[in-house]
mmCIF file of C-alpha atoms in Angstrom:
data_model
loop_
_atom_site.group_PDB
_atom_site.id
_atom_site.type_symbol
_atom_site.label_atom_id
_atom_site.label_comp_id
_atom_site.label_asym_id
_atom_site.label_seq_id
_atom_site.Cartn_x
_atom_site.Cartn_y
_atom_site.Cartn_z
ATOM 1 C CA MET A 1 -13.243 26.314 18.666
ATOM 2 C CA THR A 2 -12.171 25.221 15.056
ATOM 3 C CA ARG A 3 -8.647 25.578 14.117
ATOM 4 C CA LEU A 4 -7.151 25.384 10.694
ATOM 5 C CA VAL A 5 -3.759 24.131 10.076
ATOM 6 C CA GLN A 6 -1.813 24.713 7.027
ATOM 7 C CA ILE A 7 0.417 21.421 5.951
ATOM 8 C CA PRO A 8 2.707 22.639 3.073
ATOM 9 C CA THR A 9 3.734 20.682 0.271
ATOM 10 C CA ALA A 10 5.973 20.945 -2.936
ATOM 11 C CA ALA A 11 2.638 21.362 -4.823
ATOM 12 C CA CYS A 12 0.936 23.605 -2.295
ATOM 13 C CA ILE A 13 -2.187 21.702 -2.294
ATOM 14 C CA ALA A 14 -2.022 19.429 0.862
ATOM 15 C CA VAL A 15 -3.761 20.969 3.721
ATOM 16 C CA ALA A 16 -4.698 19.742 7.067
ATOM 17 C CA PHE A 17 -7.723 20.656 9.118
ATOM 18 C CA GLY A 18 -7.258 20.432 12.880
ATOM 19 C CA VAL A 19 -10.637 20.457 14.768
ATOM 20 C CA THR A 20 -10.419 20.936 18.748
ATOM 21 C CA LEU A 21 -14.310 21.215 19.417
ATOM 22 C CA ALA A 22 -15.481 19.907 22.651
ATOM 23 C CA ALA A 23 -15.517 16.077 22.928
ATOM 24 C CA SER A 24 -18.930 14.246 23.413
ATOM 25 C CA PRO A 25 -20.665 14.378 26.912
ATOM 26 C CA GLY A 26 -18.669 12.489 29.522
ATOM 27 C CA ARG A 27 -15.164 12.603 27.662
ATOM 28 C CA ALA A 28 -12.722 14.235 29.714
ATOM 29 C CA ASP A 29 -9.593 13.215 28.121
ATOM 30 C CA ASP A 30 -8.264 15.152 25.295
ATOM 31 C CA PRO A 31 -8.997 14.564 21.609
ATOM 32 C CA THR A 32 -7.001 11.898 19.902
ATOM 33 C CA LEU A 33 -5.162 13.221 17.005
ATOM 34 C CA LEU A 34 -5.070 11.111 13.805
ATOM 35 C CA ARG A 35 -3.383 12.019 10.598
ATOM 36 C CA VAL A 36 -5.543 11.037 7.447
ATOM 37 C CA ASN A 37 -4.673 11.129 3.934
ATOM 38 C CA THR A 38 -6.650 11.227 0.904
ATOM 39 C CA PHE A 39 -7.002 12.628 -2.711
ATOM 40 C CA PRO A 40 -8.469 16.295 -3.320
ATOM 41 C CA ASN A 41 -11.726 15.069 -5.012
ATOM 42 C CA ALA A 42 -15.475 14.583 -4.078
ATOM 43 C CA LYS A 43 -15.026 11.505 -2.556
ATOM 44 C CA ALA A 44 -13.306 13.332 0.401
ATOM 45 C CA LEU A 45 -16.663 14.765 1.178
ATOM 46 C CA PRO A 46 -17.458 12.921 4.323
ATOM 47 C CA LEU A 47 -14.105 13.694 5.756
ATOM 48 C CA HIS A 48 -14.566 17.300 5.179
ATOM 49 C CA ALA A 49 -18.126 16.921 6.405
ATOM 50 C CA GLY A 50 -17.162 14.977 9.481
ATOM 51 C CA ILE A 51 -14.572 17.809 10.511
ATOM 52 C CA ALA A 52 -16.863 20.785 9.385
ATOM 53 C CA LYS A 53 -19.899 19.556 11.210
ATOM 54 C CA GLY A 54 -17.992 18.614 14.283
ATOM 55 C CA ILE A 55 -18.628 14.799 13.755
ATOM 56 C CA PHE A 56 -15.012 13.692 14.614
ATOM 57 C CA ALA A 57 -14.633 16.278 17.533
ATOM 58 C CA GLN A 58 -17.708 15.254 19.343
ATOM 59 C CA ARG A 59 -16.457 11.883 19.301
ATOM 60 C CA GLY A 60 -13.054 12.566 20.591
ATOM 61 C CA PHE A 61 -11.103 13.137 17.533
ATOM 62 C CA GLN A 62 -8.713 15.973 16.014
ATOM 63 C CA ILE A 63 -8.276 15.139 12.290
ATOM 64 C CA GLU A 64 -5.376 16.446 10.433
ATOM 65 C CA LEU A 65 -6.569 15.898 6.950
ATOM 66 C CA HIS A 66 -3.830 15.861 4.244
ATOM 67 C CA LEU A 67 -4.660 15.957 0.626
ATOM 68 C CA THR A 68 -2.000 14.155 -1.539
ATOM 69 C CA GLU A 69 -0.932 15.358 -5.172
ATOM 70 C CA ASN A 70 -0.290 11.575 -6.239
ATOM 71 C CA SER A 71 -0.495 8.006 -4.963
ATOM 72 C CA ARG A 72 3.098 7.628 -4.886
ATOM 73 C CA SER A 73 3.744 10.232 -2.116
ATOM 74 C CA GLN A 74 0.797 9.176 -0.549
ATOM 75 C CA ARG A 75 2.094 5.479 -0.432
ATOM 76 C CA ASP A 76 5.492 6.576 0.626
ATOM 77 C CA GLY A 77 3.976 8.902 3.372
ATOM 78 C CA LEU A 78 2.167 6.106 4.632
ATOM 79 C CA ALA A 79 5.171 3.832 4.767
ATOM 80 C CA ALA A 80 7.383 6.507 6.600
ATOM 81 C CA GLY A 81 4.715 7.069 9.092
ATOM 82 C CA GLN A 82 3.624 10.436 8.175
ATOM 83 C CA PHE A 83 0.048 9.626 7.946
ATOM 84 C CA ASP A 84 -1.921 6.942 10.326
ATOM 85 C CA ILE A 85 -5.056 6.324 8.043
ATOM 86 C CA VAL A 86 -5.150 6.628 4.051
ATOM 87 C CA HIS A 87 -8.500 6.752 2.196
ATOM 88 C CA SER A 88 -7.561 5.870 -1.596
ATOM 89 C CA ALA A 89 -8.067 3.218 -4.093
ATOM 90 C CA VAL A 90 -7.237 -0.138 -2.189
ATOM 91 C CA ASP A 91 -5.020 -1.041 -5.365
ATOM 92 C CA ASN A 92 -2.483 1.331 -3.896
ATOM 93 C CA ALA A 93 -2.524 -1.122 -0.687
ATOM 94 C CA LEU A 94 -1.688 -3.890 -3.089
ATOM 95 C CA ALA A 95 1.076 -2.194 -4.379
ATOM 96 C CA MET A 96 2.462 -1.516 -1.176
ATOM 97 C CA ILE A 97 2.077 -5.214 0.062
ATOM 98 C CA ASP A 98 3.176 -7.069 -3.197
ATOM 99 C CA VAL A 99 5.865 -4.810 -4.646
ATOM 100 C CA ALA A 100 7.221 -2.645 -2.014
ATOM 101 C CA LYS A 101 6.888 -5.253 0.773
ATOM 102 C CA HIS A 102 5.040 -3.024 3.314
ATOM 103 C CA ASP A 103 2.717 -4.597 6.210
ATOM 104 C CA VAL A 104 -0.291 -2.818 5.300
ATOM 105 C CA VAL A 105 -3.954 -3.954 5.809
ATOM 106 C CA ILE A 106 -7.334 -2.862 4.188
ATOM 107 C CA THR A 107 -10.111 -2.107 6.661
ATOM 108 C CA THR A 108 -12.904 -0.797 4.800
ATOM 109 C CA GLY A 109 -14.601 -0.140 1.401
ATOM 110 C CA GLY A 110 -15.752 2.967 0.121
ATOM 111 C CA ASP A 111 -16.859 3.316 -3.479
ATOM 112 C CA SER A 112 -16.607 1.680 -6.960
ATOM 113 C CA GLY A 113 -14.395 4.546 -8.152
ATOM 114 C CA MET A 114 -16.883 6.826 -9.863
ATOM 115 C CA ASN A 115 -14.520 6.688 -12.695
ATOM 116 C CA GLU A 116 -15.276 7.119 -16.642
ATOM 117 C CA PHE A 117 -12.961 6.906 -19.273
ATOM 118 C CA PHE A 118 -12.749 10.443 -20.658
ATOM 119 C CA VAL A 119 -11.274 11.689 -23.870
ATOM 120 C CA GLN A 120 -10.716 14.720 -26.038
ATOM 121 C CA PRO A 121 -13.806 15.775 -28.213
ATOM 122 C CA GLU A 122 -12.207 14.600 -31.556
ATOM 123 C CA ILE A 123 -11.784 11.107 -30.513
ATOM 124 C CA LYS A 124 -14.901 8.863 -31.591
ATOM 125 C CA SER A 125 -13.747 5.426 -30.166
ATOM 126 C CA PHE A 126 -11.251 3.604 -28.133
ATOM 127 C CA ALA A 127 -9.611 2.735 -31.644
ATOM 128 C CA ASP A 128 -8.763 6.348 -32.089
ATOM 129 C CA LEU A 129 -6.452 6.465 -29.385
ATOM 130 C CA ARG A 130 -3.581 4.312 -31.125
ATOM 131 C CA GLY A 131 -0.525 6.443 -31.189
ATOM 132 C CA ARG A 132 -1.939 8.978 -28.340
ATOM 133 C CA THR A 133 -1.302 9.726 -24.836
ATOM 134 C CA LEU A 134 -3.028 8.438 -21.949
ATOM 135 C CA VAL A 135 -2.601 10.339 -18.697
ATOM 136 C CA VAL A 136 -2.412 8.517 -15.469
ATOM 137 C CA ASP A 137 -1.672 9.030 -11.653
ATOM 138 C CA ALA A 138 0.965 6.368 -11.311
ATOM 139 C CA PRO A 139 1.461 3.975 -14.233
ATOM 140 C CA ASP A 140 1.531 0.803 -11.954
ATOM 141 C CA THR A 141 -1.829 0.930 -9.827
ATOM 142 C CA ALA A 142 -5.384 1.357 -9.504
ATOM 143 C CA TYR A 143 -6.976 3.408 -12.320
ATOM 144 C CA ALA A 144 -4.137 3.323 -14.566
ATOM 145 C CA LEU A 145 -4.514 -0.398 -14.431
ATOM 146 C CA GLN A 146 -8.103 -0.069 -15.281
ATOM 147 C CA ALA A 147 -7.213 2.022 -18.452
ATOM 148 C CA LYS A 148 -4.889 -0.458 -19.648
ATOM 149 C CA LYS A 149 -7.367 -3.300 -19.456
ATOM 150 C CA ILE A 150 -9.936 -1.440 -21.261
ATOM 151 C CA LEU A 151 -7.651 -0.463 -24.141
ATOM 152 C CA LEU A 152 -6.124 -4.065 -24.272
ATOM 153 C CA ARG A 153 -9.849 -5.013 -24.635
ATOM 154 C CA HIS A 154 -9.713 -2.768 -27.864
ATOM 155 C CA GLY A 155 -6.622 -4.204 -29.161
ATOM 156 C CA LEU A 156 -4.474 -1.406 -27.812
ATOM 157 C CA LYS A 157 -1.212 -2.527 -25.822
ATOM 158 C CA ASP A 158 0.641 -0.384 -23.534
ATOM 159 C CA GLY A 159 4.140 0.629 -24.749
ATOM 160 C CA ALA A 160 3.215 -0.467 -28.263
ATOM 161 C CA ASP A 161 0.042 1.520 -29.283
ATOM 162 C CA TYR A 162 -0.078 4.234 -26.884
ATOM 163 C CA THR A 163 1.938 6.280 -24.513
ATOM 164 C CA VAL A 164 1.489 6.426 -20.791
ATOM 165 C CA LYS A 165 2.038 9.673 -18.985
ATOM 166 C CA PRO A 166 2.053 9.877 -15.049
ATOM 167 C CA VAL A 167 0.872 13.388 -14.162
ATOM 168 C CA GLY A 168 -0.693 12.657 -10.547
ATOM 169 C CA ALA A 169 -3.971 12.826 -8.810
ATOM 170 C CA GLY A 170 -7.404 13.415 -10.792
ATOM 171 C CA VAL A 171 -7.126 17.191 -10.467
ATOM 172 C CA TYR A 172 -3.795 17.126 -12.620
ATOM 173 C CA ARG A 173 -5.075 14.567 -15.135
ATOM 174 C CA PHE A 174 -8.276 16.794 -15.971
ATOM 175 C CA LYS A 175 -5.838 19.949 -15.987
ATOM 176 C CA ALA A 176 -3.424 18.175 -18.381
ATOM 177 C CA MET A 177 -6.201 17.209 -20.768
ATOM 178 C CA ALA A 178 -7.810 20.872 -20.476
ATOM 179 C CA GLU A 179 -4.270 22.361 -21.210
ATOM 180 C CA SER A 180 -3.255 20.224 -24.212
ATOM 181 C CA LYS A 181 -5.254 18.201 -26.564
ATOM 182 C CA ASP A 182 -1.923 16.070 -26.595
ATOM 183 C CA ASN A 183 -3.218 14.379 -23.466
ATOM 184 C CA THR A 184 -5.940 12.492 -25.122
ATOM 185 C CA ALA A 185 -7.290 10.418 -22.573
ATOM 186 C CA ALA A 186 -7.654 9.764 -18.869
ATOM 187 C CA ILE A 187 -9.871 7.799 -16.174
ATOM 188 C CA LEU A 188 -11.367 10.680 -14.468
ATOM 189 C CA ASN A 189 -13.594 10.871 -11.055
ATOM 190 C CA LEU A 190 -15.804 13.435 -9.528
ATOM 191 C CA PRO A 191 -15.829 16.529 -9.803
ATOM 192 C CA PHE A 192 -13.520 16.145 -12.718
ATOM 193 C CA THR A 193 -16.056 14.335 -14.902
ATOM 194 C CA VAL A 194 -18.443 17.162 -14.465
ATOM 195 C CA GLN A 195 -15.993 19.545 -15.513
ATOM 196 C CA ALA A 196 -14.620 17.859 -18.381
ATOM 197 C CA GLU A 197 -18.093 17.447 -19.894
ATOM 198 C CA GLN A 198 -18.509 21.312 -19.835
ATOM 199 C CA LEU A 199 -15.163 21.663 -21.588
ATOM 200 C CA GLY A 200 -16.488 19.270 -24.405
ATOM 201 C CA MET A 201 -14.636 16.345 -23.641
ATOM 202 C CA LYS A 202 -16.606 13.142 -23.639
ATOM 203 C CA SER A 203 -17.038 9.916 -21.853
ATOM 204 C CA LEU A 204 -16.456 6.465 -23.571
ATOM 205 C CA GLY A 205 -18.086 4.756 -20.597
ATOM 206 C CA ARG A 206 -18.030 4.226 -16.879
ATOM 207 C CA THR A 207 -15.488 1.940 -15.759
ATOM 208 C CA ILE A 208 -17.750 -0.460 -14.036
ATOM 209 C CA ASP A 209 -19.779 -0.732 -17.190
ATOM 210 C CA LEU A 210 -16.878 -1.400 -19.118
ATOM 211 C CA LEU A 211 -15.064 -3.844 -16.446
ATOM 212 C CA GLY A 212 -17.688 -5.036 -14.109
ATOM 213 C CA PRO A 213 -17.686 -4.634 -10.378
ATOM 214 C CA TYR A 214 -14.642 -3.134 -9.110
ATOM 215 C CA GLN A 215 -13.818 -2.286 -5.171
ATOM 216 C CA ALA A 216 -12.040 1.274 -5.798
ATOM 217 C CA ALA A 217 -11.697 3.352 -2.737
ATOM 218 C CA GLY A 218 -10.909 2.230 0.689
ATOM 219 C CA ALA A 219 -9.270 2.966 4.140
ATOM 220 C CA PHE A 220 -5.927 1.307 4.654
ATOM 221 C CA LEU A 221 -2.861 1.860 6.952
ATOM 222 C CA MET A 222 -0.065 -0.131 8.324
ATOM 223 C CA ARG A 223 -1.004 -3.384 10.146
ATOM 224 C CA SER A 224 1.346 -2.704 13.260
ATOM 225 C CA TRP A 225 -0.464 0.622 13.934
ATOM 226 C CA ALA A 226 -3.901 -1.308 13.457
ATOM 227 C CA ARG A 227 -2.753 -3.787 16.080
ATOM 228 C CA GLU A 228 -1.456 -1.130 18.679
ATOM 229 C CA HIS A 229 -4.537 1.157 18.125
ATOM 230 C CA GLY A 230 -7.450 -1.200 17.560
ATOM 231 C CA VAL A 231 -9.797 0.431 19.869
ATOM 232 C CA THR A 232 -8.878 4.050 18.192
ATOM 233 C CA LEU A 233 -9.176 2.611 14.729
ATOM 234 C CA GLU A 234 -12.762 0.984 15.385
ATOM 235 C CA ARG A 235 -13.901 4.183 16.715
ATOM 236 C CA TYR A 236 -12.716 6.290 13.688
ATOM 237 C CA ILE A 237 -14.134 3.982 11.385
ATOM 238 C CA ALA A 238 -17.517 4.060 13.155
ATOM 239 C CA THR A 239 -16.966 7.972 13.189
ATOM 240 C CA TYR A 240 -16.223 7.950 9.389
ATOM 241 C CA ILE A 241 -19.661 5.943 8.873
ATOM 242 C CA VAL A 242 -21.596 8.560 10.906
ATOM 243 C CA ALA A 243 -20.101 11.257 8.615
ATOM 244 C CA LEU A 244 -20.799 9.272 5.272
ATOM 245 C CA ARG A 245 -24.405 8.827 6.807
ATOM 246 C CA TRP A 246 -24.772 12.417 7.157
ATOM 247 C CA VAL A 247 -23.382 13.160 3.598
ATOM 248 C CA ARG A 248 -25.913 10.874 2.153
ATOM 249 C CA ASP A 249 -29.005 11.893 4.144
ATOM 250 C CA PRO A 250 -31.228 14.042 1.629
ATOM 251 C CA ALA A 251 -31.787 16.378 4.627
ATOM 252 C CA ASN A 252 -28.110 17.639 4.173
ATOM 253 C CA ARG A 253 -28.233 18.142 0.433
ATOM 254 C CA ALA A 254 -27.548 21.943 0.353
ATOM 255 C CA GLU A 255 -24.940 21.809 3.489
ATOM 256 C CA ASN A 256 -23.155 19.177 1.131
ATOM 257 C CA ILE A 257 -23.450 21.117 -1.986
ATOM 258 C CA ALA A 258 -21.970 24.073 -0.207
ATOM 259 C CA LEU A 259 -19.212 21.987 1.048
ATOM 260 C CA LEU A 260 -18.203 20.848 -2.059
ATOM 261 C CA THR A 261 -18.253 24.095 -3.661
ATOM 262 C CA GLU A 262 -15.899 25.528 -1.002
ATOM 263 C CA LYS A 263 -13.365 22.656 -0.836
ATOM 264 C CA LEU A 264 -13.094 21.778 -4.466
ATOM 265 C CA LYS A 265 -13.212 25.459 -5.628
ATOM 266 C CA ILE A 266 -16.226 24.591 -8.176
ATOM 267 C CA SER A 267 -19.077 26.365 -9.170
ATOM 268 C CA SER A 268 -22.442 25.739 -7.403
ATOM 269 C CA LYS A 269 -23.843 24.132 -10.472
ATOM 270 C CA GLU A 270 -20.899 21.828 -10.858
ATOM 271 C CA ALA A 271 -21.281 21.005 -6.976
ATOM 272 C CA GLU A 272 -24.820 20.181 -7.414
ATOM 273 C CA ARG A 273 -24.070 17.748 -10.146
ATOM 274 C CA THR A 274 -21.278 16.387 -8.379
ATOM 275 C CA TYR A 275 -23.557 15.528 -5.271
ATOM 276 C CA GLU A 276 -26.047 13.871 -7.422
ATOM 277 C CA LEU A 277 -23.616 11.591 -8.981
ATOM 278 C CA LEU A 278 -22.127 11.090 -5.432
ATOM 279 C CA MET A 279 -25.524 9.766 -4.426
ATOM 280 C CA ASP A 280 -26.325 7.612 -7.281
ATOM 281 C CA PRO A 281 -26.862 3.946 -5.777
ATOM 282 C CA ALA A 282 -25.253 2.302 -8.607
ATOM 283 C CA PHE A 283 -22.250 4.872 -8.875
ATOM 284 C CA GLY A 284 -21.647 6.876 -6.055
ATOM 285 C CA PHE A 285 -20.657 6.336 -2.264
ATOM 286 C CA THR A 286 -21.228 2.574 -1.062
ATOM 287 C CA PRO A 287 -23.552 2.760 2.253
ATOM 288 C CA ASP A 288 -21.447 2.428 5.360
ATOM 289 C CA ALA A 289 -18.343 2.097 3.224
ATOM 290 C CA LYS A 290 -18.820 -1.647 3.216
ATOM 291 C CA LEU A 291 -16.176 -3.459 1.207
ATOM 292 C CA ASP A 292 -17.396 -5.446 -2.036
ATOM 293 C CA LEU A 293 -15.771 -8.754 -1.903
ATOM 294 C CA GLU A 294 -16.400 -9.694 -5.537
ATOM 295 C CA GLY A 295 -15.249 -6.358 -6.478
ATOM 296 C CA PHE A 296 -12.201 -6.637 -4.725
ATOM 297 C CA LYS A 297 -11.576 -10.043 -6.378
ATOM 298 C CA ASN A 298 -11.994 -8.392 -9.711
ATOM 299 C CA VAL A 299 -9.190 -5.695 -8.244
ATOM 300 C CA LEU A 300 -6.935 -8.495 -7.792
ATOM 301 C CA ALA A 301 -7.504 -10.385 -11.044
ATOM 302 C CA LEU A 302 -6.963 -7.344 -13.031
ATOM 303 C CA ARG A 303 -3.785 -6.381 -11.113
ATOM 304 C CA ALA A 304 -2.519 -9.797 -11.948
ATOM 305 C CA GLU A 305 -3.524 -9.820 -15.523
ATOM 306 C CA ILE A 306 -1.767 -6.342 -16.148
ATOM 307 C CA GLU A 307 1.277 -6.445 -13.852
ATOM 308 C CA GLY A 308 1.954 -10.079 -14.100
ATOM 309 C CA GLY A 309 1.325 -13.065 -11.373
ATOM 310 C CA THR A 310 -1.598 -14.991 -9.792
ATOM 311 C CA PRO A 311 -4.381 -13.367 -7.769
ATOM 312 C CA ALA A 312 -3.721 -14.136 -4.096
ATOM 313 C CA ALA A 313 -6.300 -14.674 -1.583
ATOM 314 C CA PRO A 314 -8.437 -11.552 -0.267
ATOM 315 C CA GLU A 315 -7.497 -12.615 3.150
ATOM 316 C CA ARG A 316 -3.753 -11.489 2.590
ATOM 317 C CA TYR A 317 -4.832 -7.867 2.305
ATOM 318 C CA LEU A 318 -7.995 -7.756 4.328
ATOM 319 C CA ASP A 319 -8.840 -7.334 8.200
ATOM 320 C CA LEU A 320 -12.645 -6.477 8.175
ATOM 321 C CA GLY A 321 -13.029 -7.322 11.868
ATOM 322 C CA TYR A 322 -12.327 -3.670 12.676
ATOM 323 C CA TYR A 323 -15.114 -2.556 10.245
ATOM 324 C CA GLU A 324 -17.550 -5.271 11.780
ATOM 325 C CA ARG A 325 -16.674 -4.031 15.484
ATOM 326 C CA ALA A 326 -17.152 -0.430 14.205
ATOM 327 C CA MET A 327 -20.632 -1.320 12.925
ATOM 328 C CA LYS A 328 -21.668 -2.493 16.306
ATOM 329 C CA LEU A 329 -20.690 0.782 17.721
ATOM 330 C CA VAL A 330 -22.924 2.963 15.291
ATOM 331 C CA GLY A 331 -25.707 0.192 14.474
ATOM 332 C CA ARG A 332 -26.934 -0.883 11.149
#
């Protein structure tokens, strides 16, 4: 039996899906409850699929999936113990560690962001953004830093040449641009890039083409929780990888498009185009959620350049041992 549990938030977008299907053969114990937090975008598809297809339940998990309205509430919720595991831009983990001084650890990769720099139709170049407004999630992490770096390369400085306006997750950045042309530019990801194109907005380029390799999404959590629940964490990562493989299997294309249509409330045409981009080997999901170390080093370098300081060694933030042991559970 599948049970849907509503988790209310101020913005009414966070939901939880509790799955209580029978565990895999031979498991007599109750399923392990995990509270997982991510953003309401296309990159949540492996989690939606893992729940809907019973992949988590068959491996002994009951997943509460919380969809966040912004990275700040996500980070605060993880620190407060409201969530066990977060899937998000790993730069948010860096902010938790370096700024908020929380003991957080990154355990997987996920993708390079699937990000594009979108602008209103009348904008012809980055130079046209002088005096305009850039909408972001939080101004001090992840894709906001990418945007600031891109604009800096084109001679535009934050606070002097343009205004930064925090509005929240990708859905809100897209909404802000759709509702007012005063909101001139934003880093958008799927499915919002597809929707932005349909409204006549245009891309000035993919961020990986503008900035080079970048480790965007990954899974991270409090290090104390990882130490206390190491076996559970490895089983969870292994199960997530199984779900991701199911998503990336061309045989499941139609079911994935249906899930995107349902979960993101988009048209089947938008879902089809979104799925195509999710499968793009140079742009979409990284196979098996493997972390790109060079891309992660670039994240560290970018953060140090924009926020100040010297990049620390990657080992300060990573523990990929859980991932390696998970890979042994699923096989390569």
